[in-house]
PDB file of C-alpha atoms and ligand atoms in Angstrom:
ATOM      1  CA  UNK A   1      21.391  17.061   5.941  1.00  0.00           C
ATOM      2  CA  UNK A   2      23.128  18.177   3.390  1.00  0.00           C
ATOM      3  CA  UNK A   3      20.250  18.074   0.642  1.00  0.00           C
ATOM      4  CA  UNK A   4      16.799  19.699   1.454  1.00  0.00           C
ATOM      5  CA  UNK A   5      13.813  17.406   1.634  1.00  0.00           C
ATOM      6  CA  UNK A   6      10.713  18.050  -0.667  1.00  0.00           C
ATOM      7  CA  UNK A   7       7.687  18.901   1.670  1.00  0.00           C
ATOM      8  CA  UNK A   8       6.121  15.871   2.703  1.00  0.00           C
ATOM      9  CA  UNK A   9       5.033  13.378  -0.587  1.00  0.00           C
ATOM     10  CA  UNK A  10       5.400  16.438  -2.998  1.00  0.00           C
ATOM     11  CA  UNK A  11       8.861  14.074  -4.310  1.00  0.00           C
ATOM     12  CA  UNK A  12       6.502  10.812  -4.599  1.00  0.00           C
ATOM     13  CA  UNK A  13       5.443  10.653  -8.590  1.00  0.00           C
ATOM     14  CA  UNK A  14       5.756   7.345  -9.294  1.00  0.00           C
ATOM     15  CA  UNK A  15       2.628   5.547 -10.303  1.00  0.00           C
ATOM     16  CA  UNK A  16       1.555   1.918  -8.291  1.00  0.00           C
ATOM     17  CA  UNK A  17       0.361  -1.288  -9.269  1.00  0.00           C
ATOM     18  CA  UNK A  18      -2.872  -1.765  -8.511  1.00  0.00           C
ATOM     19  CA  UNK A  19      -3.905  -5.338  -6.327  1.00  0.00           C
ATOM     20  CA  UNK A  20      -7.960  -6.130  -6.153  1.00  0.00           C
ATOM     21  CA  UNK A  21      -7.977  -9.427  -4.229  1.00  0.00           C
ATOM     22  CA  UNK A  22     -10.244 -11.526  -2.011  1.00  0.00           C
ATOM     23  CA  UNK A  23      -9.089 -11.667   1.868  1.00  0.00           C
ATOM     24  CA  UNK A  24     -12.163 -14.406   2.494  1.00  0.00           C
ATOM     25  CA  UNK A  25     -15.644 -15.394   1.893  1.00  0.00           C
ATOM     26  CA  UNK A  26     -16.468 -11.893   1.937  1.00  0.00           C
ATOM     27  CA  UNK A  27     -13.667  -9.074   1.898  1.00  0.00           C
ATOM     28  CA  UNK A  28     -11.575  -8.190  -0.565  1.00  0.00           C
ATOM     29  CA  UNK A  29      -8.630  -5.891  -0.380  1.00  0.00           C
ATOM     30  CA  UNK A  30      -7.562  -2.670  -2.941  1.00  0.00           C
ATOM     31  CA  UNK A  31      -4.257  -2.212  -2.209  1.00  0.00           C
ATOM     32  CA  UNK A  32      -1.403  -0.259  -3.822  1.00  0.00           C
ATOM     33  CA  UNK A  33       1.855  -0.494  -2.862  1.00  0.00           C
ATOM     34  CA  UNK A  34       1.699   1.167   0.063  1.00  0.00           C
ATOM     35  CA  UNK A  35      -1.065   3.722  -1.183  1.00  0.00           C
ATOM     36  CA  UNK A  36      -4.070   4.083   0.849  1.00  0.00           C
ATOM     37  CA  UNK A  37      -6.255   1.389   0.938  1.00  0.00           C
ATOM     38  CA  UNK A  38      -9.785   0.344   0.144  1.00  0.00           C
ATOM     39  CA  UNK A  39     -11.403  -2.941   2.094  1.00  0.00           C
ATOM     40  CA  UNK A  40     -14.549  -4.095   0.165  1.00  0.00           C
ATOM     41  CA  UNK A  41     -17.145  -6.383   2.175  1.00  0.00           C
ATOM     42  CA  UNK A  42     -19.377  -8.151  -1.031  1.00  0.00           C
ATOM     43  CA  UNK A  43     -22.629  -9.134   1.302  1.00  0.00           C
ATOM     44  CA  UNK A  44     -25.710 -11.228  -0.165  1.00  0.00           C
ATOM     45  CA  UNK A  45     -27.384  -7.350  -1.599  1.00  0.00           C
ATOM     46  CA  UNK A  46     -24.832  -5.028  -1.030  1.00  0.00           C
ATOM     47  CA  UNK A  47     -21.965  -3.773  -0.871  1.00  0.00           C
ATOM     48  CA  UNK A  48     -20.473  -2.238   1.412  1.00  0.00           C
ATOM     49  CA  UNK A  49     -16.795  -0.073   0.814  1.00  0.00           C
ATOM     50  CA  UNK A  50     -14.595   1.671   3.953  1.00  0.00           C
ATOM     51  CA  UNK A  51     -12.312   4.570   2.672  1.00  0.00           C
ATOM     52  CA  UNK A  52     -12.958   5.408  -0.397  1.00  0.00           C
ATOM     53  CA  UNK A  53      -9.851   7.131  -1.699  1.00  0.00           C
ATOM     54  CA  UNK A  54      -8.638  10.630  -2.173  1.00  0.00           C
ATOM     55  CA  UNK A  55     -11.020  11.498  -5.055  1.00  0.00           C
ATOM     56  CA  UNK A  56     -14.077  10.457  -7.310  1.00  0.00           C
ATOM     57  CA  UNK A  57     -11.396   9.848 -10.376  1.00  0.00           C
ATOM     58  CA  UNK A  58      -9.372   7.409  -8.223  1.00  0.00           C
ATOM     59  CA  UNK A  59     -12.664   6.158  -7.101  1.00  0.00           C
ATOM     60  CA  UNK A  60     -13.554   5.040 -10.124  1.00  0.00           C
ATOM     61  CA  UNK A  61     -10.895   2.901 -10.392  1.00  0.00           C
ATOM     62  CA  UNK A  62     -12.405   1.143  -7.721  1.00  0.00           C
ATOM     63  CA  UNK A  63     -15.478   0.887  -8.973  1.00  0.00           C
ATOM     64  CA  UNK A  64     -14.315  -0.684 -11.962  1.00  0.00           C
ATOM     65  CA  UNK A  65     -12.735  -3.319  -9.380  1.00  0.00           C
ATOM     66  CA  UNK A  66     -16.092  -4.013  -7.821  1.00  0.00           C
ATOM     67  CA  UNK A  67     -17.948  -4.420 -10.936  1.00  0.00           C
ATOM     68  CA  UNK A  68     -15.362  -7.021 -12.338  1.00  0.00           C
ATOM     69  CA  UNK A  69     -16.623  -9.915  -9.273  1.00  0.00           C
ATOM     70  CA  UNK A  70     -19.898  -8.539  -8.737  1.00  0.00           C
ATOM     71  CA  UNK A  71     -23.017  -6.356  -9.483  1.00  0.00           C
ATOM     72  CA  UNK A  72     -24.930  -5.597  -6.672  1.00  0.00           C
ATOM     73  CA  UNK A  73     -25.375  -2.228  -5.272  1.00  0.00           C
ATOM     74  CA  UNK A  74     -22.858  -0.464  -3.364  1.00  0.00           C
ATOM     75  CA  UNK A  75     -25.356   1.244  -0.579  1.00  0.00           C
ATOM     76  CA  UNK A  76     -22.557   1.967   2.022  1.00  0.00           C
ATOM     77  CA  UNK A  77     -19.711   3.638   2.252  1.00  0.00           C
ATOM     78  CA  UNK A  78     -17.808   3.320   5.810  1.00  0.00           C
ATOM     79  CA  UNK A  79     -14.937   6.595   7.145  1.00  0.00           C
ATOM     80  CA  UNK A  80     -12.511   4.562   9.127  1.00  0.00           C
ATOM     81  CA  UNK A  81     -11.540   8.115   9.977  1.00  0.00           C
ATOM     82  CA  UNK A  82     -11.564  11.495   8.308  1.00  0.00           C
ATOM     83  CA  UNK A  83      -8.467  12.521   6.582  1.00  0.00           C
ATOM     84  CA  UNK A  84      -9.186  13.767   3.393  1.00  0.00           C
ATOM     85  CA  UNK A  85      -6.935  11.384   1.373  1.00  0.00           C
ATOM     86  CA  UNK A  86      -9.711   8.561   2.488  1.00  0.00           C
ATOM     87  CA  UNK A  87     -12.672  10.652   2.410  1.00  0.00           C
ATOM     88  CA  UNK A  88     -12.998  12.648  -0.359  1.00  0.00           C
ATOM     89  CA  UNK A  89     -13.648  10.010  -3.052  1.00  0.00           C
ATOM     90  CA  UNK A  90     -17.279   8.818  -1.194  1.00  0.00           C
ATOM     91  CA  UNK A  91     -19.348  10.706  -4.061  1.00  0.00           C
ATOM     92  CA  UNK A  92     -18.085   8.250  -6.535  1.00  0.00           C
ATOM     93  CA  UNK A  93     -19.768   5.630  -5.033  1.00  0.00           C
ATOM     94  CA  UNK A  94     -23.770   7.352  -4.426  1.00  0.00           C
ATOM     95  CA  UNK A  95     -23.892   4.835  -1.465  1.00  0.00           C
ATOM     96  CA  UNK A  96     -26.924   5.416   0.598  1.00  0.00           C
ATOM     97  CA  UNK A  97     -25.553   5.998   3.740  1.00  0.00           C
ATOM     98  CA  UNK A  98     -21.740   6.915   4.406  1.00  0.00           C
ATOM     99  CA  UNK A  99     -21.053   6.404   7.686  1.00  0.00           C
ATOM    100  CA  UNK A 100     -18.779   7.078  10.357  1.00  0.00           C
ATOM    101  CA  UNK A 101     -18.219   7.677  14.841  1.00  0.00           C
ATOM    102  CA  UNK A 102     -19.864  10.224  15.678  1.00  0.00           C
ATOM    103  CA  UNK A 103     -15.935  11.543  17.027  1.00  0.00           C
ATOM    104  CA  UNK A 104     -14.770  11.479  13.579  1.00  0.00           C
ATOM    105  CA  UNK A 105     -18.017  13.469  12.824  1.00  0.00           C
ATOM    106  CA  UNK A 106     -16.768  15.764  15.151  1.00  0.00           C
ATOM    107  CA  UNK A 107     -13.573  16.266  13.987  1.00  0.00           C
ATOM    108  CA  UNK A 108     -14.633  16.670  10.206  1.00  0.00           C
ATOM    109  CA  UNK A 109     -16.827  19.608  11.867  1.00  0.00           C
ATOM    110  CA  UNK A 110     -13.887  20.939  13.736  1.00  0.00           C
ATOM    111  CA  UNK A 111     -11.159  20.456  11.547  1.00  0.00           C
ATOM    112  CA  UNK A 112     -11.942  19.334   8.270  1.00  0.00           C
ATOM    113  CA  UNK A 113     -11.401  21.870   5.940  1.00  0.00           C
ATOM    114  CA  UNK A 114      -8.361  22.343   6.996  1.00  0.00           C
ATOM    115  CA  UNK A 115      -7.429  18.817   6.876  1.00  0.00           C
ATOM    116  CA  UNK A 116      -8.400  18.871   3.307  1.00  0.00           C
ATOM    117  CA  UNK A 117      -6.467  21.942   2.246  1.00  0.00           C
ATOM    118  CA  UNK A 118      -3.028  20.599   4.711  1.00  0.00           C
ATOM    119  CA  UNK A 119      -3.513  17.117   2.308  1.00  0.00           C
ATOM    120  CA  UNK A 120      -3.488  18.151  -0.786  1.00  0.00           C
ATOM    121  CA  UNK A 121      -0.591  20.287  -0.639  1.00  0.00           C
ATOM    122  CA  UNK A 122       1.092  16.991   1.118  1.00  0.00           C
ATOM    123  CA  UNK A 123       0.227  14.302  -1.136  1.00  0.00           C
ATOM    124  CA  UNK A 124       0.184  15.922  -5.321  1.00  0.00           C
ATOM    125  CA  UNK A 125      -0.119  12.575  -6.460  1.00  0.00           C
ATOM    126  CA  UNK A 126      -3.091  11.455  -5.177  1.00  0.00           C
ATOM    127  CA  UNK A 127      -4.911  14.935  -5.448  1.00  0.00           C
ATOM    128  CA  UNK A 128      -4.089  15.820  -9.386  1.00  0.00           C
ATOM    129  CA  UNK A 129      -7.816  15.097 -10.069  1.00  0.00           C
ATOM    130  CA  UNK A 130      -8.486  17.154  -7.293  1.00  0.00           C
ATOM    131  CA  UNK A 131     -11.327  18.805  -9.391  1.00  0.00           C
ATOM    132  CA  UNK A 132     -13.153  15.711  -9.219  1.00  0.00           C
ATOM    133  CA  UNK A 133     -14.446  16.938  -6.036  1.00  0.00           C
ATOM    134  CA  UNK A 134     -17.127  17.831  -4.821  1.00  0.00           C
ATOM    135  CA  UNK A 135     -17.164  21.299  -3.118  1.00  0.00           C
ATOM    136  CA  UNK A 136     -17.548  21.253   0.639  1.00  0.00           C
ATOM    137  CA  UNK A 137     -16.906  18.351   2.444  1.00  0.00           C
ATOM    138  CA  UNK A 138     -17.808  15.049   2.514  1.00  0.00           C
ATOM    139  CA  UNK A 139     -20.192  14.666   5.911  1.00  0.00           C
ATOM    140  CA  UNK A 140     -21.281  11.070   6.927  1.00  0.00           C
ATOM    141  CA  UNK A 141     -25.097  10.882   7.008  1.00  0.00           C
ATOM    142  CA  UNK A 142     -25.589   8.737   9.672  1.00  0.00           C
ATOM    143  CA  UNK A 143     -23.124   7.828  12.706  1.00  0.00           C
ATOM    144  CA  UNK A 144     -22.684   5.776  15.518  1.00  0.00           C
ATOM    145  CA  UNK A 145     -20.646   5.421  18.646  1.00  0.00           C
ATOM    146  CA  UNK A 146     -19.152   2.462  19.903  1.00  0.00           C
ATOM    147  CA  UNK A 147     -21.079  -0.149  18.089  1.00  0.00           C
ATOM    148  CA  UNK A 148     -22.991  -0.280  14.877  1.00  0.00           C
ATOM    149  CA  UNK A 149     -24.316  -3.906  13.153  1.00  0.00           C
ATOM    150  CA  UNK A 150     -25.266  -3.919   9.861  1.00  0.00           C
ATOM    151  CA  UNK A 151     -26.195  -7.073   7.916  1.00  0.00           C
ATOM    152  CA  UNK A 152     -25.908  -7.528   4.219  1.00  0.00           C
ATOM    153  CA  UNK A 153     -28.377 -10.320   3.995  1.00  0.00           C
ATOM    154  CA  UNK A 154     -27.115 -13.253   5.801  1.00  0.00           C
ATOM    155  CA  UNK A 155     -23.285 -11.430   6.662  1.00  0.00           C
ATOM    156  CA  UNK A 156     -22.996  -9.462  10.149  1.00  0.00           C
ATOM    157  CA  UNK A 157     -20.784  -6.782   9.226  1.00  0.00           C
ATOM    158  CA  UNK A 158     -19.367  -5.283  13.115  1.00  0.00           C
ATOM    159  CA  UNK A 159     -18.268  -1.029  13.236  1.00  0.00           C
ATOM    160  CA  UNK A 160     -16.272  -0.642  16.099  1.00  0.00           C
ATOM    161  CA  UNK A 161     -14.728   1.806  17.601  1.00  0.00           C
ATOM    162  CA  UNK A 162     -11.996   0.288  20.016  1.00  0.00           C
ATOM    163  CA  UNK A 163     -10.065   3.183  21.206  1.00  0.00           C
ATOM    164  CA  UNK A 164      -8.268   5.933  20.328  1.00  0.00           C
ATOM    165  CA  UNK A 165      -4.698   5.873  18.065  1.00  0.00           C
ATOM    166  CA  UNK A 166      -4.282   6.620  14.360  1.00  0.00           C
ATOM    167  CA  UNK A 167      -7.358   9.506  15.747  1.00  0.00           C
ATOM    168  CA  UNK A 168      -9.759   9.671  17.680  1.00  0.00           C
ATOM    169  CA  UNK A 169     -11.907   8.801  15.453  1.00  0.00           C
ATOM    170  CA  UNK A 170     -10.762   5.410  14.411  1.00  0.00           C
ATOM    171  CA  UNK A 171     -13.245   2.960  13.172  1.00  0.00           C
ATOM    172  CA  UNK A 172     -12.305  -0.589  12.552  1.00  0.00           C
ATOM    173  CA  UNK A 173     -14.916  -3.213  10.011  1.00  0.00           C
ATOM    174  CA  UNK A 174     -15.116  -6.647  11.511  1.00  0.00           C
ATOM    175  CA  UNK A 175     -17.120  -9.567   9.666  1.00  0.00           C
ATOM    176  CA  UNK A 176     -17.265 -11.768  12.831  1.00  0.00           C
ATOM    177  CA  UNK A 177     -18.745 -14.970  11.061  1.00  0.00           C
ATOM    178  CA  UNK A 178     -14.704 -14.736   8.401  1.00  0.00           C
ATOM    179  CA  UNK A 179     -12.815 -13.140  11.039  1.00  0.00           C
ATOM    180  CA  UNK A 180     -11.859 -10.365   8.745  1.00  0.00           C
ATOM    181  CA  UNK A 181     -11.136  -6.820  10.094  1.00  0.00           C
ATOM    182  CA  UNK A 182     -10.727  -3.722   7.752  1.00  0.00           C
ATOM    183  CA  UNK A 183      -7.876  -1.372  10.369  1.00  0.00           C
ATOM    184  CA  UNK A 184      -8.082   1.660   8.721  1.00  0.00           C
ATOM    185  CA  UNK A 185      -4.393   3.809   9.425  1.00  0.00           C
ATOM    186  CA  UNK A 186      -4.457   1.792  13.382  1.00  0.00           C
ATOM    187  CA  UNK A 187      -2.325  -0.573  11.400  1.00  0.00           C
ATOM    188  CA  UNK A 188      -0.025  -0.366   8.382  1.00  0.00           C
ATOM    189  CA  UNK A 189       2.013  -3.235   6.622  1.00  0.00           C
ATOM    190  CA  UNK A 190       5.477  -2.085   5.403  1.00  0.00           C
ATOM    191  CA  UNK A 191       4.867   1.620   5.476  1.00  0.00           C
ATOM    192  CA  UNK A 192       5.075   4.228   8.193  1.00  0.00           C
ATOM    193  CA  UNK A 193       2.392   5.110  10.655  1.00  0.00           C
ATOM    194  CA  UNK A 194       0.931   8.739   9.951  1.00  0.00           C
ATOM    195  CA  UNK A 195       0.714  10.027  13.540  1.00  0.00           C
ATOM    196  CA  UNK A 196       0.197  13.586  13.280  1.00  0.00           C
ATOM    197  CA  UNK A 197      -3.223  13.340  14.911  1.00  0.00           C
ATOM    198  CA  UNK A 198      -2.701  10.495  16.671  1.00  0.00           C
ATOM    199  CA  UNK A 199      -2.947   9.434  20.739  1.00  0.00           C
ATOM    200  CA  UNK A 200       0.329   7.783  21.549  1.00  0.00           C
ATOM    201  CA  UNK A 201      -0.727   6.215  24.545  1.00  0.00           C
ATOM    202  CA  UNK A 202      -3.613   5.110  23.805  1.00  0.00           C
ATOM    203  CA  UNK A 203      -2.345   3.530  20.436  1.00  0.00           C
ATOM    204  CA  UNK A 204      -0.786   0.818  21.579  1.00  0.00           C
ATOM    205  CA  UNK A 205      -3.851  -0.522  23.709  1.00  0.00           C
ATOM    206  CA  UNK A 206      -6.318  -0.121  21.080  1.00  0.00           C
ATOM    207  CA  UNK A 207      -3.931  -2.918  19.064  1.00  0.00           C
ATOM    208  CA  UNK A 208      -4.217  -4.884  21.729  1.00  0.00           C
ATOM    209  CA  UNK A 209      -8.066  -4.676  21.900  1.00  0.00           C
ATOM    210  CA  UNK A 210      -8.041  -5.154  17.350  1.00  0.00           C
ATOM    211  CA  UNK A 211      -5.402  -8.449  18.221  1.00  0.00           C
ATOM    212  CA  UNK A 212      -8.380  -9.711  20.685  1.00  0.00           C
ATOM    213  CA  UNK A 213     -10.390 -10.550  17.819  1.00  0.00           C
ATOM    214  CA  UNK A 214      -7.929 -13.122  16.402  1.00  0.00           C
ATOM    215  CA  UNK A 215      -8.247 -11.640  13.109  1.00  0.00           C
ATOM    216  CA  UNK A 216      -7.805 -13.737  10.293  1.00  0.00           C
ATOM    217  CA  UNK A 217      -7.304 -11.557   7.594  1.00  0.00           C
ATOM    218  CA  UNK A 218      -6.908  -7.926   7.704  1.00  0.00           C
ATOM    219  CA  UNK A 219      -6.740  -5.262   5.343  1.00  0.00           C
ATOM    220  CA  UNK A 220      -4.319  -2.235   7.312  1.00  0.00           C
ATOM    221  CA  UNK A 221      -4.560   1.694   6.035  1.00  0.00           C
ATOM    222  CA  UNK A 222      -1.524   0.761   3.639  1.00  0.00           C
ATOM    223  CA  UNK A 223       0.722  -2.297   2.172  1.00  0.00           C
ATOM    224  CA  UNK A 224      -0.406  -5.345   1.447  1.00  0.00           C
ATOM    225  CA  UNK A 225      -3.187  -7.309   2.683  1.00  0.00           C
ATOM    226  CA  UNK A 226      -2.656  -9.606   5.109  1.00  0.00           C
ATOM    227  CA  UNK A 227      -4.333 -12.929   5.297  1.00  0.00           C
ATOM    228  CA  UNK A 228      -2.961 -15.770   7.691  1.00  0.00           C
ATOM    229  CA  UNK A 229      -3.189 -14.839  11.100  1.00  0.00           C
ATOM    230  CA  UNK A 230       0.662 -14.831  11.762  1.00  0.00           C
ATOM    231  CA  UNK A 231       0.581 -11.568   9.230  1.00  0.00           C
ATOM    232  CA  UNK A 232      -1.736 -10.012  10.977  1.00  0.00           C
ATOM    233  CA  UNK A 233       0.104 -10.860  14.156  1.00  0.00           C
ATOM    234  CA  UNK A 234       3.175  -9.481  12.646  1.00  0.00           C
ATOM    235  CA  UNK A 235       1.324  -6.319  11.104  1.00  0.00           C
ATOM    236  CA  UNK A 236      -0.326  -5.517  14.740  1.00  0.00           C
ATOM    237  CA  UNK A 237       3.286  -5.695  16.691  1.00  0.00           C
ATOM    238  CA  UNK A 238       5.654  -3.662  13.621  1.00  0.00           C
ATOM    239  CA  UNK A 239       2.592  -0.824  13.914  1.00  0.00           C
ATOM    240  CA  UNK A 240       3.126  -1.353  17.458  1.00  0.00           C
ATOM    241  CA  UNK A 241       6.568  -1.119  17.643  1.00  0.00           C
ATOM    242  CA  UNK A 242       7.439   1.786  15.938  1.00  0.00           C
ATOM    243  CA  UNK A 243       4.075   3.979  17.502  1.00  0.00           C
ATOM    244  CA  UNK A 244       6.061   2.539  21.117  1.00  0.00           C
ATOM    245  CA  UNK A 245       9.815   4.245  19.447  1.00  0.00           C
ATOM    246  CA  UNK A 246       8.429   6.617  18.407  1.00  0.00           C
ATOM    247  CA  UNK A 247       7.195   7.329  21.963  1.00  0.00           C
ATOM    248  CA  UNK A 248       9.734   5.937  24.242  1.00  0.00           C
ATOM    249  CA  UNK A 249      12.365   8.535  21.523  1.00  0.00           C
ATOM    250  CA  UNK A 250      10.768  11.620  22.274  1.00  0.00           C
ATOM    251  CA  UNK A 251       9.719  11.251  26.527  1.00  0.00           C
ATOM    252  CA  UNK A 252      13.638  10.520  26.396  1.00  0.00           C
ATOM    253  CA  UNK A 253      14.883  13.428  24.935  1.00  0.00           C
ATOM    254  CA  UNK A 254      12.218  15.825  26.614  1.00  0.00           C
ATOM    255  CA  UNK A 255      13.160  14.269  29.690  1.00  0.00           C
ATOM    256  CA  UNK A 256      16.878  15.334  28.810  1.00  0.00           C
ATOM    257  CA  UNK A 257      15.629  18.676  28.203  1.00  0.00           C
ATOM    258  CA  UNK A 258      16.079  18.658  24.574  1.00  0.00           C
ATOM    259  CA  UNK A 259      13.897  20.766  22.259  1.00  0.00           C
ATOM    260  CA  UNK A 260      11.817  19.515  19.490  1.00  0.00           C
ATOM    261  CA  UNK A 261      14.339  20.373  17.363  1.00  0.00           C
ATOM    262  CA  UNK A 262      17.492  18.181  18.556  1.00  0.00           C
ATOM    263  CA  UNK A 263      14.560  15.515  19.255  1.00  0.00           C
ATOM    264  CA  UNK A 264      13.409  15.043  16.167  1.00  0.00           C
ATOM    265  CA  UNK A 265      16.813  14.700  15.257  1.00  0.00           C
ATOM    266  CA  UNK A 266      17.713  11.913  16.903  1.00  0.00           C
ATOM    267  CA  UNK A 267      14.702  10.355  16.508  1.00  0.00           C
ATOM    268  CA  UNK A 268      14.955  10.211  13.100  1.00  0.00           C
ATOM    269  CA  UNK A 269      18.000   8.745  13.058  1.00  0.00           C
ATOM    270  CA  UNK A 270      17.470   6.361  15.838  1.00  0.00           C
ATOM    271  CA  UNK A 271      14.604   4.768  14.066  1.00  0.00           C
ATOM    272  CA  UNK A 272      16.022   4.957  10.672  1.00  0.00           C
ATOM    273  CA  UNK A 273      18.063   1.512  10.882  1.00  0.00           C
ATOM    274  CA  UNK A 274      14.570  -0.383  11.661  1.00  0.00           C
ATOM    275  CA  UNK A 275      11.734   1.676  10.011  1.00  0.00           C
ATOM    276  CA  UNK A 276      13.544   3.846   7.212  1.00  0.00           C
ATOM    277  CA  UNK A 277      12.532   1.281   4.193  1.00  0.00           C
ATOM    278  CA  UNK A 278       8.890   1.881   4.924  1.00  0.00           C
ATOM    279  CA  UNK A 279       7.403   4.128   2.755  1.00  0.00           C
ATOM    280  CA  UNK A 280       6.373   7.307   3.677  1.00  0.00           C
ATOM    281  CA  UNK A 281       8.734   7.317   6.289  1.00  0.00           C
ATOM    282  CA  UNK A 282      10.804  10.835   5.626  1.00  0.00           C
ATOM    283  CA  UNK A 283       6.911  11.777   5.275  1.00  0.00           C
ATOM    284  CA  UNK A 284       5.638  11.380   8.152  1.00  0.00           C
ATOM    285  CA  UNK A 285       8.394  11.000  11.020  1.00  0.00           C
ATOM    286  CA  UNK A 286       8.179  15.470  11.128  1.00  0.00           C
ATOM    287  CA  UNK A 287       4.759  15.364  11.848  1.00  0.00           C
ATOM    288  CA  UNK A 288       5.269  12.204  14.218  1.00  0.00           C
ATOM    289  CA  UNK A 289       7.796  13.553  16.374  1.00  0.00           C
ATOM    290  CA  UNK A 290       5.904  16.740  16.277  1.00  0.00           C
ATOM    291  CA  UNK A 291       2.331  15.452  17.440  1.00  0.00           C
ATOM    292  CA  UNK A 292       4.163  13.308  19.916  1.00  0.00           C
ATOM    293  CA  UNK A 293       6.365  15.833  21.808  1.00  0.00           C
ATOM    294  CA  UNK A 294       3.454  17.642  21.727  1.00  0.00           C
ATOM    295  CA  UNK A 295       1.531  14.924  23.256  1.00  0.00           C
ATOM    296  CA  UNK A 296       4.818  14.022  25.998  1.00  0.00           C
ATOM    297  CA  UNK A 297       5.126  18.099  27.173  1.00  0.00           C
ATOM    298  CA  UNK A 298       1.261  19.634  27.001  1.00  0.00           C
ATOM    299  CA  UNK A 299      -1.032  19.060  24.420  1.00  0.00           C
ATOM    300  CA  UNK A 300      -3.213  15.937  25.365  1.00  0.00           C
ATOM    301  CA  UNK A 301      -5.231  16.148  21.727  1.00  0.00           C
ATOM    302  CA  UNK A 302      -3.400  16.802  18.892  1.00  0.00           C
ATOM    303  CA  UNK A 303      -3.199  20.205  17.029  1.00  0.00           C
ATOM    304  CA  UNK A 304      -4.962  21.352  14.088  1.00  0.00           C
ATOM    305  CA  UNK A 305      -2.355  20.982  10.788  1.00  0.00           C
ATOM    306  CA  UNK A 306      -3.378  23.596   8.974  1.00  0.00           C
ATOM    307  CA  UNK A 307      -1.274  23.897   4.988  1.00  0.00           C
ATOM    308  CA  UNK A 308       0.300  27.099   6.822  1.00  0.00           C
ATOM    309  CA  UNK A 309       1.557  24.920   9.873  1.00  0.00           C
ATOM    310  CA  UNK A 310       2.063  22.237   7.427  1.00  0.00           C
ATOM    311  CA  UNK A 311       5.022  24.346   5.860  1.00  0.00           C
ATOM    312  CA  UNK A 312       6.995  26.149   8.931  1.00  0.00           C
ATOM    313  CA  UNK A 313       6.345  22.625  11.038  1.00  0.00           C
ATOM    314  CA  UNK A 314       9.229  21.314   7.751  1.00  0.00           C
ATOM    315  CA  UNK A 315      10.973  24.523   7.638  1.00  0.00           C
ATOM    316  CA  UNK A 316      11.699  23.849  11.489  1.00  0.00           C
ATOM    317  CA  UNK A 317      12.763  20.578  11.244  1.00  0.00           C
ATOM    318  CA  UNK A 318      13.867  19.783   7.709  1.00  0.00           C
ATOM    319  CA  UNK A 319      15.735  23.087   7.108  1.00  0.00           C
TER     320      UNK A 319
HETATM  321 ZN1   ZN B 401      -5.180   8.586   7.937  1.00  0.00          ZN
END
């Protein structure tokens, strides 16, 4: 590389176009050309929102779209995982309950403050109204382990932990009656999976568990909503391929005795032809390869990212 890449998404300042579309009888997708998505379930008597956007200012646009199609109260916010860019807008919805897995709660306790500082540095455009975020962290008011079922009138909504992948706390929202799935960052479409907190060995198996539900429609963490079984299968397969390709390349490099720098250079060049056109590819790869190298060598659990560690890593790998 002859030019130095700007850290993470600091060069990404272009506004995205929002789409709010119905994907099944009760499920809607708020998407924005590869920015973090929000899933919305409009039940008989209440609305559930899965992932909240980065700030209350950004969440206000989600609320505006919801109010164009329903006046039912927004009772539930579900956090599919702990990342600040999806969590810190929660207060805008004034929900009765904020639901998350106990594993996600534990991650907020352990590393929520570090992640908040780190993500604000990585995503200046998404956090440009960071002053609207209340002090402190967003805390779940109810947690579960494995499975929880909510009834929005006659509409059954399952919160499921189907394995670790993007984080150890990953939760999906499943509407069994209409086979609609909100996957959080376990599945991306046309967007690079962020794997800085990931479990590379588990993630493909978890995707198999998602596929076993046979979703007819899926809202990924980033990218366009998938509204046919074929496009859902494609989203699952492409995410699985990316994770497997990173892992295979890193494992090969470690096996050959290469250091992290060499493994990073080899992996990004090997993957660029296939995945380089996905949004946030250059942002994610240093984090993804660093975490994968850790997992292959000596850290079964992801090490905590801090704003300082972010910059140190970037300098080491990108100069
Ligand atoms: Zn995430």
